[in-house]
CSV table of C-alpha atoms in Angstrom, one decimal:
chain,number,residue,atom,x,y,z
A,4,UNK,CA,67.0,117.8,117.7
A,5,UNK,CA,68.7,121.0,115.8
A,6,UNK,CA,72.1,120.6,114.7
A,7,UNK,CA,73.9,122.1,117.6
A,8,UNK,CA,76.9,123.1,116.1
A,9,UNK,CA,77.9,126.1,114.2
A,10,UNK,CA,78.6,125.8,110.3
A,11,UNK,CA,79.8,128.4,109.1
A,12,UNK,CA,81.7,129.5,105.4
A,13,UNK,CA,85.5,128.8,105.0
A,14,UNK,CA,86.6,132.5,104.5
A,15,UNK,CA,85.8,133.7,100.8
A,16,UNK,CA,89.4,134.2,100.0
A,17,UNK,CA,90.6,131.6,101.2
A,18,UNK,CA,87.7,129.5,99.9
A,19,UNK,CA,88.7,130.5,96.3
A,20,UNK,CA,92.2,129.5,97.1
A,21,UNK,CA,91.5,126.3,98.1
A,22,UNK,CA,89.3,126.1,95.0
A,23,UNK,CA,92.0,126.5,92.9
A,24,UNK,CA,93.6,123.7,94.1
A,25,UNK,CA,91.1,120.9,94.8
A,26,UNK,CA,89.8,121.1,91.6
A,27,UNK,CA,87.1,118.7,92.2
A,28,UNK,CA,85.6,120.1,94.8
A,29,UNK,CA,82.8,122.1,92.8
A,30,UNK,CA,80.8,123.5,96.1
A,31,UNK,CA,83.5,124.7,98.5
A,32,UNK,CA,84.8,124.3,101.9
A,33,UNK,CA,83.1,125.2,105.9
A,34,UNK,CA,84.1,124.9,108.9
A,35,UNK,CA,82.2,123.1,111.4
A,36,UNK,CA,82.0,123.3,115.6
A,37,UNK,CA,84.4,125.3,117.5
A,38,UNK,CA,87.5,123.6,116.0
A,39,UNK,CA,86.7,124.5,112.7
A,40,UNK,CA,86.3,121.0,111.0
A,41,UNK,CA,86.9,121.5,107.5
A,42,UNK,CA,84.0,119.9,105.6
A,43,UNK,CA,82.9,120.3,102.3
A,44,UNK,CA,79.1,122.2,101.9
A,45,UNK,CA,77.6,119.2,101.0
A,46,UNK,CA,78.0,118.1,104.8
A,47,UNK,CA,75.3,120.8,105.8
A,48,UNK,CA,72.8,119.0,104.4
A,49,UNK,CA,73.2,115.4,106.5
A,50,UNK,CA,75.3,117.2,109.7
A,51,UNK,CA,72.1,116.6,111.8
A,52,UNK,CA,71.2,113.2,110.2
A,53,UNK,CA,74.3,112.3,111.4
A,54,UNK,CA,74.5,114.0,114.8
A,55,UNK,CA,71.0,112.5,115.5
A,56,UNK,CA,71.5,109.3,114.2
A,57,UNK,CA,70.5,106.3,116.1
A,58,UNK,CA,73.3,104.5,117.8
A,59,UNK,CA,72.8,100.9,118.3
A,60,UNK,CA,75.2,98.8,121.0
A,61,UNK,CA,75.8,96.2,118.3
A,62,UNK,CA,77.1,98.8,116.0
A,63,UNK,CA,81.0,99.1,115.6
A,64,UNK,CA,82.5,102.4,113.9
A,65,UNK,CA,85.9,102.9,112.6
A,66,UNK,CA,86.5,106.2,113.0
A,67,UNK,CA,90.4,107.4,111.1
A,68,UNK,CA,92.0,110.9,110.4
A,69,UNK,CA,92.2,110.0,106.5
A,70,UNK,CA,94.1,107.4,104.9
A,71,UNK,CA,95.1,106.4,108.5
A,72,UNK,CA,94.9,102.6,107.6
A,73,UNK,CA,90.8,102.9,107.3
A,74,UNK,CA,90.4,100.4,104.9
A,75,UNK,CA,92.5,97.3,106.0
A,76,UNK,CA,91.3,98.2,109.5
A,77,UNK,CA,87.3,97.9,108.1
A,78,UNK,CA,88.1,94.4,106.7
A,79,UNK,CA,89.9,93.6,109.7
A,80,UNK,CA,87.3,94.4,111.6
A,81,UNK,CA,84.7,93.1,109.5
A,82,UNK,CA,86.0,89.5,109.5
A,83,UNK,CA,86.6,89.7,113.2
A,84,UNK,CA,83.6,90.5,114.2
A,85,UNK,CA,81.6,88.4,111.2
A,86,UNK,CA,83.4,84.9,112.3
A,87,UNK,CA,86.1,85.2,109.9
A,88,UNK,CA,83.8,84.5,106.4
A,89,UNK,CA,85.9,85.4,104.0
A,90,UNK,CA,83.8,84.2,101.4
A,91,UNK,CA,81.0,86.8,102.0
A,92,UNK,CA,83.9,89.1,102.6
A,93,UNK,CA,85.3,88.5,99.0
A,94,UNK,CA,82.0,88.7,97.3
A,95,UNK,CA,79.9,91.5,98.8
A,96,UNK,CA,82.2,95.0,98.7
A,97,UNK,CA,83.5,96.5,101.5
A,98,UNK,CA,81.7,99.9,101.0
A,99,UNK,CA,78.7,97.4,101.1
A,100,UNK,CA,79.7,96.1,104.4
A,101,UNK,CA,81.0,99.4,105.9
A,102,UNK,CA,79.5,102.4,104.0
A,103,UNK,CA,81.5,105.0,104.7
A,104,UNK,CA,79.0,107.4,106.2
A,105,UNK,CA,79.2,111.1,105.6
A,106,UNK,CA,80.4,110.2,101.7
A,107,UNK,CA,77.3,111.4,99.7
A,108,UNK,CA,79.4,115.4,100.8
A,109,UNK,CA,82.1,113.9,98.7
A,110,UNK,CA,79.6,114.1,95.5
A,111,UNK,CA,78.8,117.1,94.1
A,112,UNK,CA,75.8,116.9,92.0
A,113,UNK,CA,77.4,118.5,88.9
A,114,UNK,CA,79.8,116.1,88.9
A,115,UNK,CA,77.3,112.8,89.5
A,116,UNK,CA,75.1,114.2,86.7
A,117,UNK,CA,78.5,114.1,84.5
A,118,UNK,CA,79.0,110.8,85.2
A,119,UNK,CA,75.3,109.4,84.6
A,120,UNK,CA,75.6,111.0,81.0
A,121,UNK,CA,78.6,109.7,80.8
A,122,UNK,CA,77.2,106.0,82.2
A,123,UNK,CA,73.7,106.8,80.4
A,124,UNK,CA,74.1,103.2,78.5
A,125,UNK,CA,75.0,100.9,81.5
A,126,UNK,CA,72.3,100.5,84.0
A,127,UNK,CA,74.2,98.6,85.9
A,128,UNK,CA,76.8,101.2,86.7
A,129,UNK,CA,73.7,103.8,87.0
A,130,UNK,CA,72.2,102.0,89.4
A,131,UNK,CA,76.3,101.7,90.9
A,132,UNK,CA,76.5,105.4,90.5
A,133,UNK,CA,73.2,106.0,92.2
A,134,UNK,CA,73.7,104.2,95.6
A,135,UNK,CA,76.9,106.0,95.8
A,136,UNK,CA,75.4,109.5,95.2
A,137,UNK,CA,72.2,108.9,97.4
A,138,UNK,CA,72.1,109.2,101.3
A,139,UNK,CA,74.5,107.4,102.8
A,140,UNK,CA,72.8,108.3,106.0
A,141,UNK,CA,69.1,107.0,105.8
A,142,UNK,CA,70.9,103.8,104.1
A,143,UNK,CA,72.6,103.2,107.6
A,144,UNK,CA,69.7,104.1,109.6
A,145,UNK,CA,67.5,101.3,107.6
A,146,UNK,CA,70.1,98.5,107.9
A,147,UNK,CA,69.1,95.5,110.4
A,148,UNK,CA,71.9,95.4,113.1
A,149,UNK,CA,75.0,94.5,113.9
A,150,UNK,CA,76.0,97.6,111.4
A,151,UNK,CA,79.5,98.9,110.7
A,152,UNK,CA,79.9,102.2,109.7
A,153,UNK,CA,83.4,104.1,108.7
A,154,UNK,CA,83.9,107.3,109.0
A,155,UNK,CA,86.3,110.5,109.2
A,156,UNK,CA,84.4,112.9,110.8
A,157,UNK,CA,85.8,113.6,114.5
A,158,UNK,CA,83.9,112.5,117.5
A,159,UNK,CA,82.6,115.8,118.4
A,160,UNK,CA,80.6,115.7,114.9
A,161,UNK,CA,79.2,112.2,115.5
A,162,UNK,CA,76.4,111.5,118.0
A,163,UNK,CA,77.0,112.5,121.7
A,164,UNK,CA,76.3,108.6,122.1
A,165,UNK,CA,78.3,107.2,119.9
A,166,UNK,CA,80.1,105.6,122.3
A,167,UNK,CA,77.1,103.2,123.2
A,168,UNK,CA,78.3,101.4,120.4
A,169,UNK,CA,81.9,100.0,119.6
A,170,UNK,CA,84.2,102.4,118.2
A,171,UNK,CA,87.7,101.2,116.3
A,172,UNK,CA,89.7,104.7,116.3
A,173,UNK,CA,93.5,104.6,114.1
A,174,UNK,CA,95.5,107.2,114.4
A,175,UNK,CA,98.6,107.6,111.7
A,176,UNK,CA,101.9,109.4,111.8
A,177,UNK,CA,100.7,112.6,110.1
A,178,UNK,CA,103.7,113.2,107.5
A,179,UNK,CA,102.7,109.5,106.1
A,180,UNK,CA,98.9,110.2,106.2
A,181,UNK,CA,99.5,113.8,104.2
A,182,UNK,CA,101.6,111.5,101.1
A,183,UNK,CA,99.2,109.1,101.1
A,184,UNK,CA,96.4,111.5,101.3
A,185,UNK,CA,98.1,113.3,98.7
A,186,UNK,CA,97.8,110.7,95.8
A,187,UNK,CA,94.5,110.0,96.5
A,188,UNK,CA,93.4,113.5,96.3
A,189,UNK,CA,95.1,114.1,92.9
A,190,UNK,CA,94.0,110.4,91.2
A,191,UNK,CA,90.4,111.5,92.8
A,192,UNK,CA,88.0,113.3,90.5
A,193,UNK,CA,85.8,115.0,93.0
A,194,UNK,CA,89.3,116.2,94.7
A,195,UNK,CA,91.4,116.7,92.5
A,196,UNK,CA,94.2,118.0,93.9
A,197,UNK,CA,96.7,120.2,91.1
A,198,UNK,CA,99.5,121.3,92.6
A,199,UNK,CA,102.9,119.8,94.6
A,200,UNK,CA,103.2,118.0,97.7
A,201,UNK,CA,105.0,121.0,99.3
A,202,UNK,CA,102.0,123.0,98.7
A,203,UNK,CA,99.3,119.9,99.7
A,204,UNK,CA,101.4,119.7,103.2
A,205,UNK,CA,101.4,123.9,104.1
A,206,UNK,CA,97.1,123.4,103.0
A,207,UNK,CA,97.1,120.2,105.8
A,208,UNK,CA,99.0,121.8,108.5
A,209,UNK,CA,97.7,125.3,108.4
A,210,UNK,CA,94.0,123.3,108.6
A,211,UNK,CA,93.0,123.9,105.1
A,212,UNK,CA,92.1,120.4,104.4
A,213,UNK,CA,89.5,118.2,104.6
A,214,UNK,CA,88.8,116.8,107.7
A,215,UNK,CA,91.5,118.9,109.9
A,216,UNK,CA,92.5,119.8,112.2
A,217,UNK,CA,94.2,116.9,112.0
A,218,UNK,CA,96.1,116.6,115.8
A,219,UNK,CA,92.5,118.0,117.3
A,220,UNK,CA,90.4,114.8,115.4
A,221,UNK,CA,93.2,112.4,117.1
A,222,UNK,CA,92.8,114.1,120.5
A,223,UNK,CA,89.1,114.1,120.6
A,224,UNK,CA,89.8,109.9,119.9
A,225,UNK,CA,92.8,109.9,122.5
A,226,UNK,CA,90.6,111.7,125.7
A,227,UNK,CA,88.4,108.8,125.5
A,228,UNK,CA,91.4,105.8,125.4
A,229,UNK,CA,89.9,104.8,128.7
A,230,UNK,CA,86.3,104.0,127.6
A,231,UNK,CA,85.7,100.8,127.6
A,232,UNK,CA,83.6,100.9,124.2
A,233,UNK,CA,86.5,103.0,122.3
A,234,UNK,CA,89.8,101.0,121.2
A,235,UNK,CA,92.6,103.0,120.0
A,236,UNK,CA,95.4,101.6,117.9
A,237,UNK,CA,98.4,103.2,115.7
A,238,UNK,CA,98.9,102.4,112.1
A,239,UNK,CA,102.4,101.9,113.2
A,240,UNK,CA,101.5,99.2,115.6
A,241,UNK,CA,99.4,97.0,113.1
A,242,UNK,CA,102.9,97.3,110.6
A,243,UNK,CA,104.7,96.6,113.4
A,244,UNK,CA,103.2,93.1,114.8
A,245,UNK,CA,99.8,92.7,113.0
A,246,UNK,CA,98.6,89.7,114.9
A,247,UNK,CA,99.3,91.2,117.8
A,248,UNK,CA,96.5,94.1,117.0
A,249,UNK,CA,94.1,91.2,115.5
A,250,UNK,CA,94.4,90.1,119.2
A,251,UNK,CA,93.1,93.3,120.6
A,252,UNK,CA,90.1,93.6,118.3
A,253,UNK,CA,89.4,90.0,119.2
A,254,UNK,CA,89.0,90.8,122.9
A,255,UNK,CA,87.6,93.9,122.2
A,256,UNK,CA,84.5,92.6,120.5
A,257,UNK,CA,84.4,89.3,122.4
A,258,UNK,CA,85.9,86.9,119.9
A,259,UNK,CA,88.5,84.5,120.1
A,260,UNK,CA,90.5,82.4,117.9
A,261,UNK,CA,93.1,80.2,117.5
A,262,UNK,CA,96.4,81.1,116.3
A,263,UNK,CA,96.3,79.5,113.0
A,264,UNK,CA,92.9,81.0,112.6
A,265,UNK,CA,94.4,84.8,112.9
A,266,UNK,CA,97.5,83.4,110.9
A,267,UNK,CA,95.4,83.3,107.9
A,268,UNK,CA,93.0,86.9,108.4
A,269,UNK,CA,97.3,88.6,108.5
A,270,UNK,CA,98.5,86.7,105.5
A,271,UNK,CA,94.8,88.0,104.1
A,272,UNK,CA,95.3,91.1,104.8
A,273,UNK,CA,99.6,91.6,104.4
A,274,UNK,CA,99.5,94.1,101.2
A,275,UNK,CA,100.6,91.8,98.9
A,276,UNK,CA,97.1,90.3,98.9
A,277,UNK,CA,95.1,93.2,100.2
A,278,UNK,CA,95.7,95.6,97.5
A,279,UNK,CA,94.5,93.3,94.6
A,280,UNK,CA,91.2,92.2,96.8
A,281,UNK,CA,88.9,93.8,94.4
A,282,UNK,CA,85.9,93.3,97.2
A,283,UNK,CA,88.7,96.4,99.1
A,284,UNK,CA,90.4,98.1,96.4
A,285,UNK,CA,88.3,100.8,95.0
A,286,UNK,CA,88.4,99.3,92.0
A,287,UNK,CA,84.3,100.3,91.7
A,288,UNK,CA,85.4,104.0,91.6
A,289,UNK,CA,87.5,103.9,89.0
A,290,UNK,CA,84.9,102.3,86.7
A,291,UNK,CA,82.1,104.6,88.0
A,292,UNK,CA,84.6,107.6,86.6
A,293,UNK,CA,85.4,109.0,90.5
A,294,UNK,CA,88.8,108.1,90.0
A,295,UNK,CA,91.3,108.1,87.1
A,296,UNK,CA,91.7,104.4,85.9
A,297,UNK,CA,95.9,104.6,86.3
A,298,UNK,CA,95.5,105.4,90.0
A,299,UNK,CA,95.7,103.1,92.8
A,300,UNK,CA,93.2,103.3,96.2
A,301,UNK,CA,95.8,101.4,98.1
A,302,UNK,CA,99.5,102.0,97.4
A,303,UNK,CA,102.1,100.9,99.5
A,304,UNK,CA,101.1,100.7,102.9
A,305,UNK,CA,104.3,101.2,104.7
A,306,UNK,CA,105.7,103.2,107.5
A,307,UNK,CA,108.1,106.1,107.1
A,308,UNK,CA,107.7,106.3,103.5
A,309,UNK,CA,107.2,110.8,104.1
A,310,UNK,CA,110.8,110.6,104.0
A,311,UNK,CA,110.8,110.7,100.6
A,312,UNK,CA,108.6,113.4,100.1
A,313,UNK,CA,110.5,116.0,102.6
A,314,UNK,CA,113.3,118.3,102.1
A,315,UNK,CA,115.1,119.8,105.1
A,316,UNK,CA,112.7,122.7,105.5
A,317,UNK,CA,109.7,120.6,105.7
A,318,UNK,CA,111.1,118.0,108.2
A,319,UNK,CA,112.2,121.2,110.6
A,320,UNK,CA,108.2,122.5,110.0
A,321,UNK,CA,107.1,119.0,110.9
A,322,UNK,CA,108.9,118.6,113.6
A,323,UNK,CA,108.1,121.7,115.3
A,324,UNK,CA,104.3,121.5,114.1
A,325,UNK,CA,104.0,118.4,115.9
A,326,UNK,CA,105.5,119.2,119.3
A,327,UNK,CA,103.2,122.1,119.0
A,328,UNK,CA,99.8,120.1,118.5
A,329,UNK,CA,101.1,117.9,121.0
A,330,UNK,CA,102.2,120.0,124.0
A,331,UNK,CA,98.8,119.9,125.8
A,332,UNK,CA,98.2,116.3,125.5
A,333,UNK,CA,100.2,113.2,126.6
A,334,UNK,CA,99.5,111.3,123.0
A,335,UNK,CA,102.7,110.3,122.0
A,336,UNK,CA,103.3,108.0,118.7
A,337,UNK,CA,104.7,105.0,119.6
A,338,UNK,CA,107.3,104.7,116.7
A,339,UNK,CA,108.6,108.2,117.6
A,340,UNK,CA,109.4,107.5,121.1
């Protein structure tokens, strides 16, 4: 089936701003369907692999805004559904186990072939380099089933029946998802944010940014709440009372244990021990060159931690860019209200 949706170039001008500041991004920006997904080029080439892909019922998606809680959420997910092996979980790597789907945009082929002459004497981080660079895609649509697949892409961008299969959706308090976002996109080389936070957070509210609109991706999520194959949690929540959430991705994928049992995934996942879990932490990118060896994939993994990053103006913008975004919809954050 043709891709259905428009693509269409992020306004020249605007283009070369953004340019300036992600200076990773060596192809450029579109915008995608009628909300104008911001995407990077490198999306035109799999948007119809991906619209057309076949959806499985035993596949489970985790589908985040990003840096939304994605990761811990994938290995929570992962262990639920997978009996809790935390020896397979340990050993194979998450991006393994929940390859993050529409990636291979993310790598611009001037800056792969960089890398492999840079990695030209390690065949083992070639053939690393490779599998991150190739289609992400066709390597879903060959796996054997049960398969878990991450994303960022919006639902409107996925298949129309993606909800035949189990779909995890975490939505984040926006001011925390733009710092985290933030530090990722400057320690990231195919990003490569240069400039100040005050400038990153008018480029994500004005839906500059990859991925955004950001408050139209989580209402997409939050119209479908109801479905009984969509689960929708808050970051907040899962800081909040962890085992609590574990419960509700039990039941929603049918599995049940015992208290002591989910005892042990929360102390495996509490970011003490989540963020030096090498099989989680990134840790592959930073030797592969995508990221710069100083910089941390997972920081701090807290709640409210924006505040710190706002003067007075920008809390007054926030404030009134949120009630905006959410006049027309009865999503409320949970920690707000």
């Amino acid at each position: 089936m043709e891709y259905p949706l428009e693509i269409r170039d992020v306004e020249p001008e605007t283009n070369k701003a953004m340019m300036k500041l992600f200076i990773g991004e060596l192809g450029g920006f579109i915008r995608v369907g009628p909300k104008g997904y911001v995407l990077t080029q490198g999306f035109r080439d799999m948007a119809a692999e991906i619209y057309n892909m076949e959806v499985r019922p035993s596949d489970v998606y985790v589908v985040t805004y990003a840096r939304s809680g994605t990761t811990w959420t994938q290995e929570l997910v992962w262990l639920v559904a997978n009996n809790l092996d935390y020896e397979t979980a340990k050993s194979v790597l998450l991006t393994d186990r929940f390859p993050f789907i529409e990636s291979t945009m993310m790598f611009h082929p001037k800056l792969v072939a960089e890398l492999e002459e840079n990695l030209k004497s390690d065949e083992v981080k070639l053939k690393q380099l490779s599998a991150f660079s190739q289609s992400i895609v066709r390597k879903v649509a060959s796996t054997p089933s049960p398969r878990f697949i991450k994303t960022h892409l919006p639902l409107s961008l996925l298949s129309p029946k993606v909800l035949d299969a189990k779909v995890v959706y975490v939505a984040r308090d926006p001011r925390d998802a733009a710092v985290s976002f933030y530090y990722l996109c400057r320690s990231s080389r195919n990003m490569g944010f240069d400039g100040d936070f005050k400038t990153f957070w008018h480029y994500f509210t004005n839906d500059l940014h990859y991925w955004t609109p950001f408050f139209e991706h989580l209402k997409e999520a939050w119209e479908k709440r109801h479905d009984p194959n969509l689960l929708f949690l808050f970051y907040e929540d899962l800081k909040k009372d962890l085992s609590h959430e574990v419960r509700k991705v039990c039941k929603f994928l049918g599995k049940q244990y015992t208290d002591d049992q989910i005892a042990v995934l929360c102390d495996h996942l509490d970011i003490k021990n989540f963020k030096y879990n090498t099989s989680v932490n990134n840790d592959i990118m930073k030797e592969l060159g995508f990221m710069y060896p100083k910089d941390e994939f997972i920081r701090k993994g807290k709640s409210g931690g924006w505040r710190d990053y706002f003067d007075e103006e920008m809390i007054a913008q926030a404030d009134k860019w949120m009630k905006e975004n959410l006049r027309d919809t009865d999503l409320r954050f949970p920690h707000l209200q």
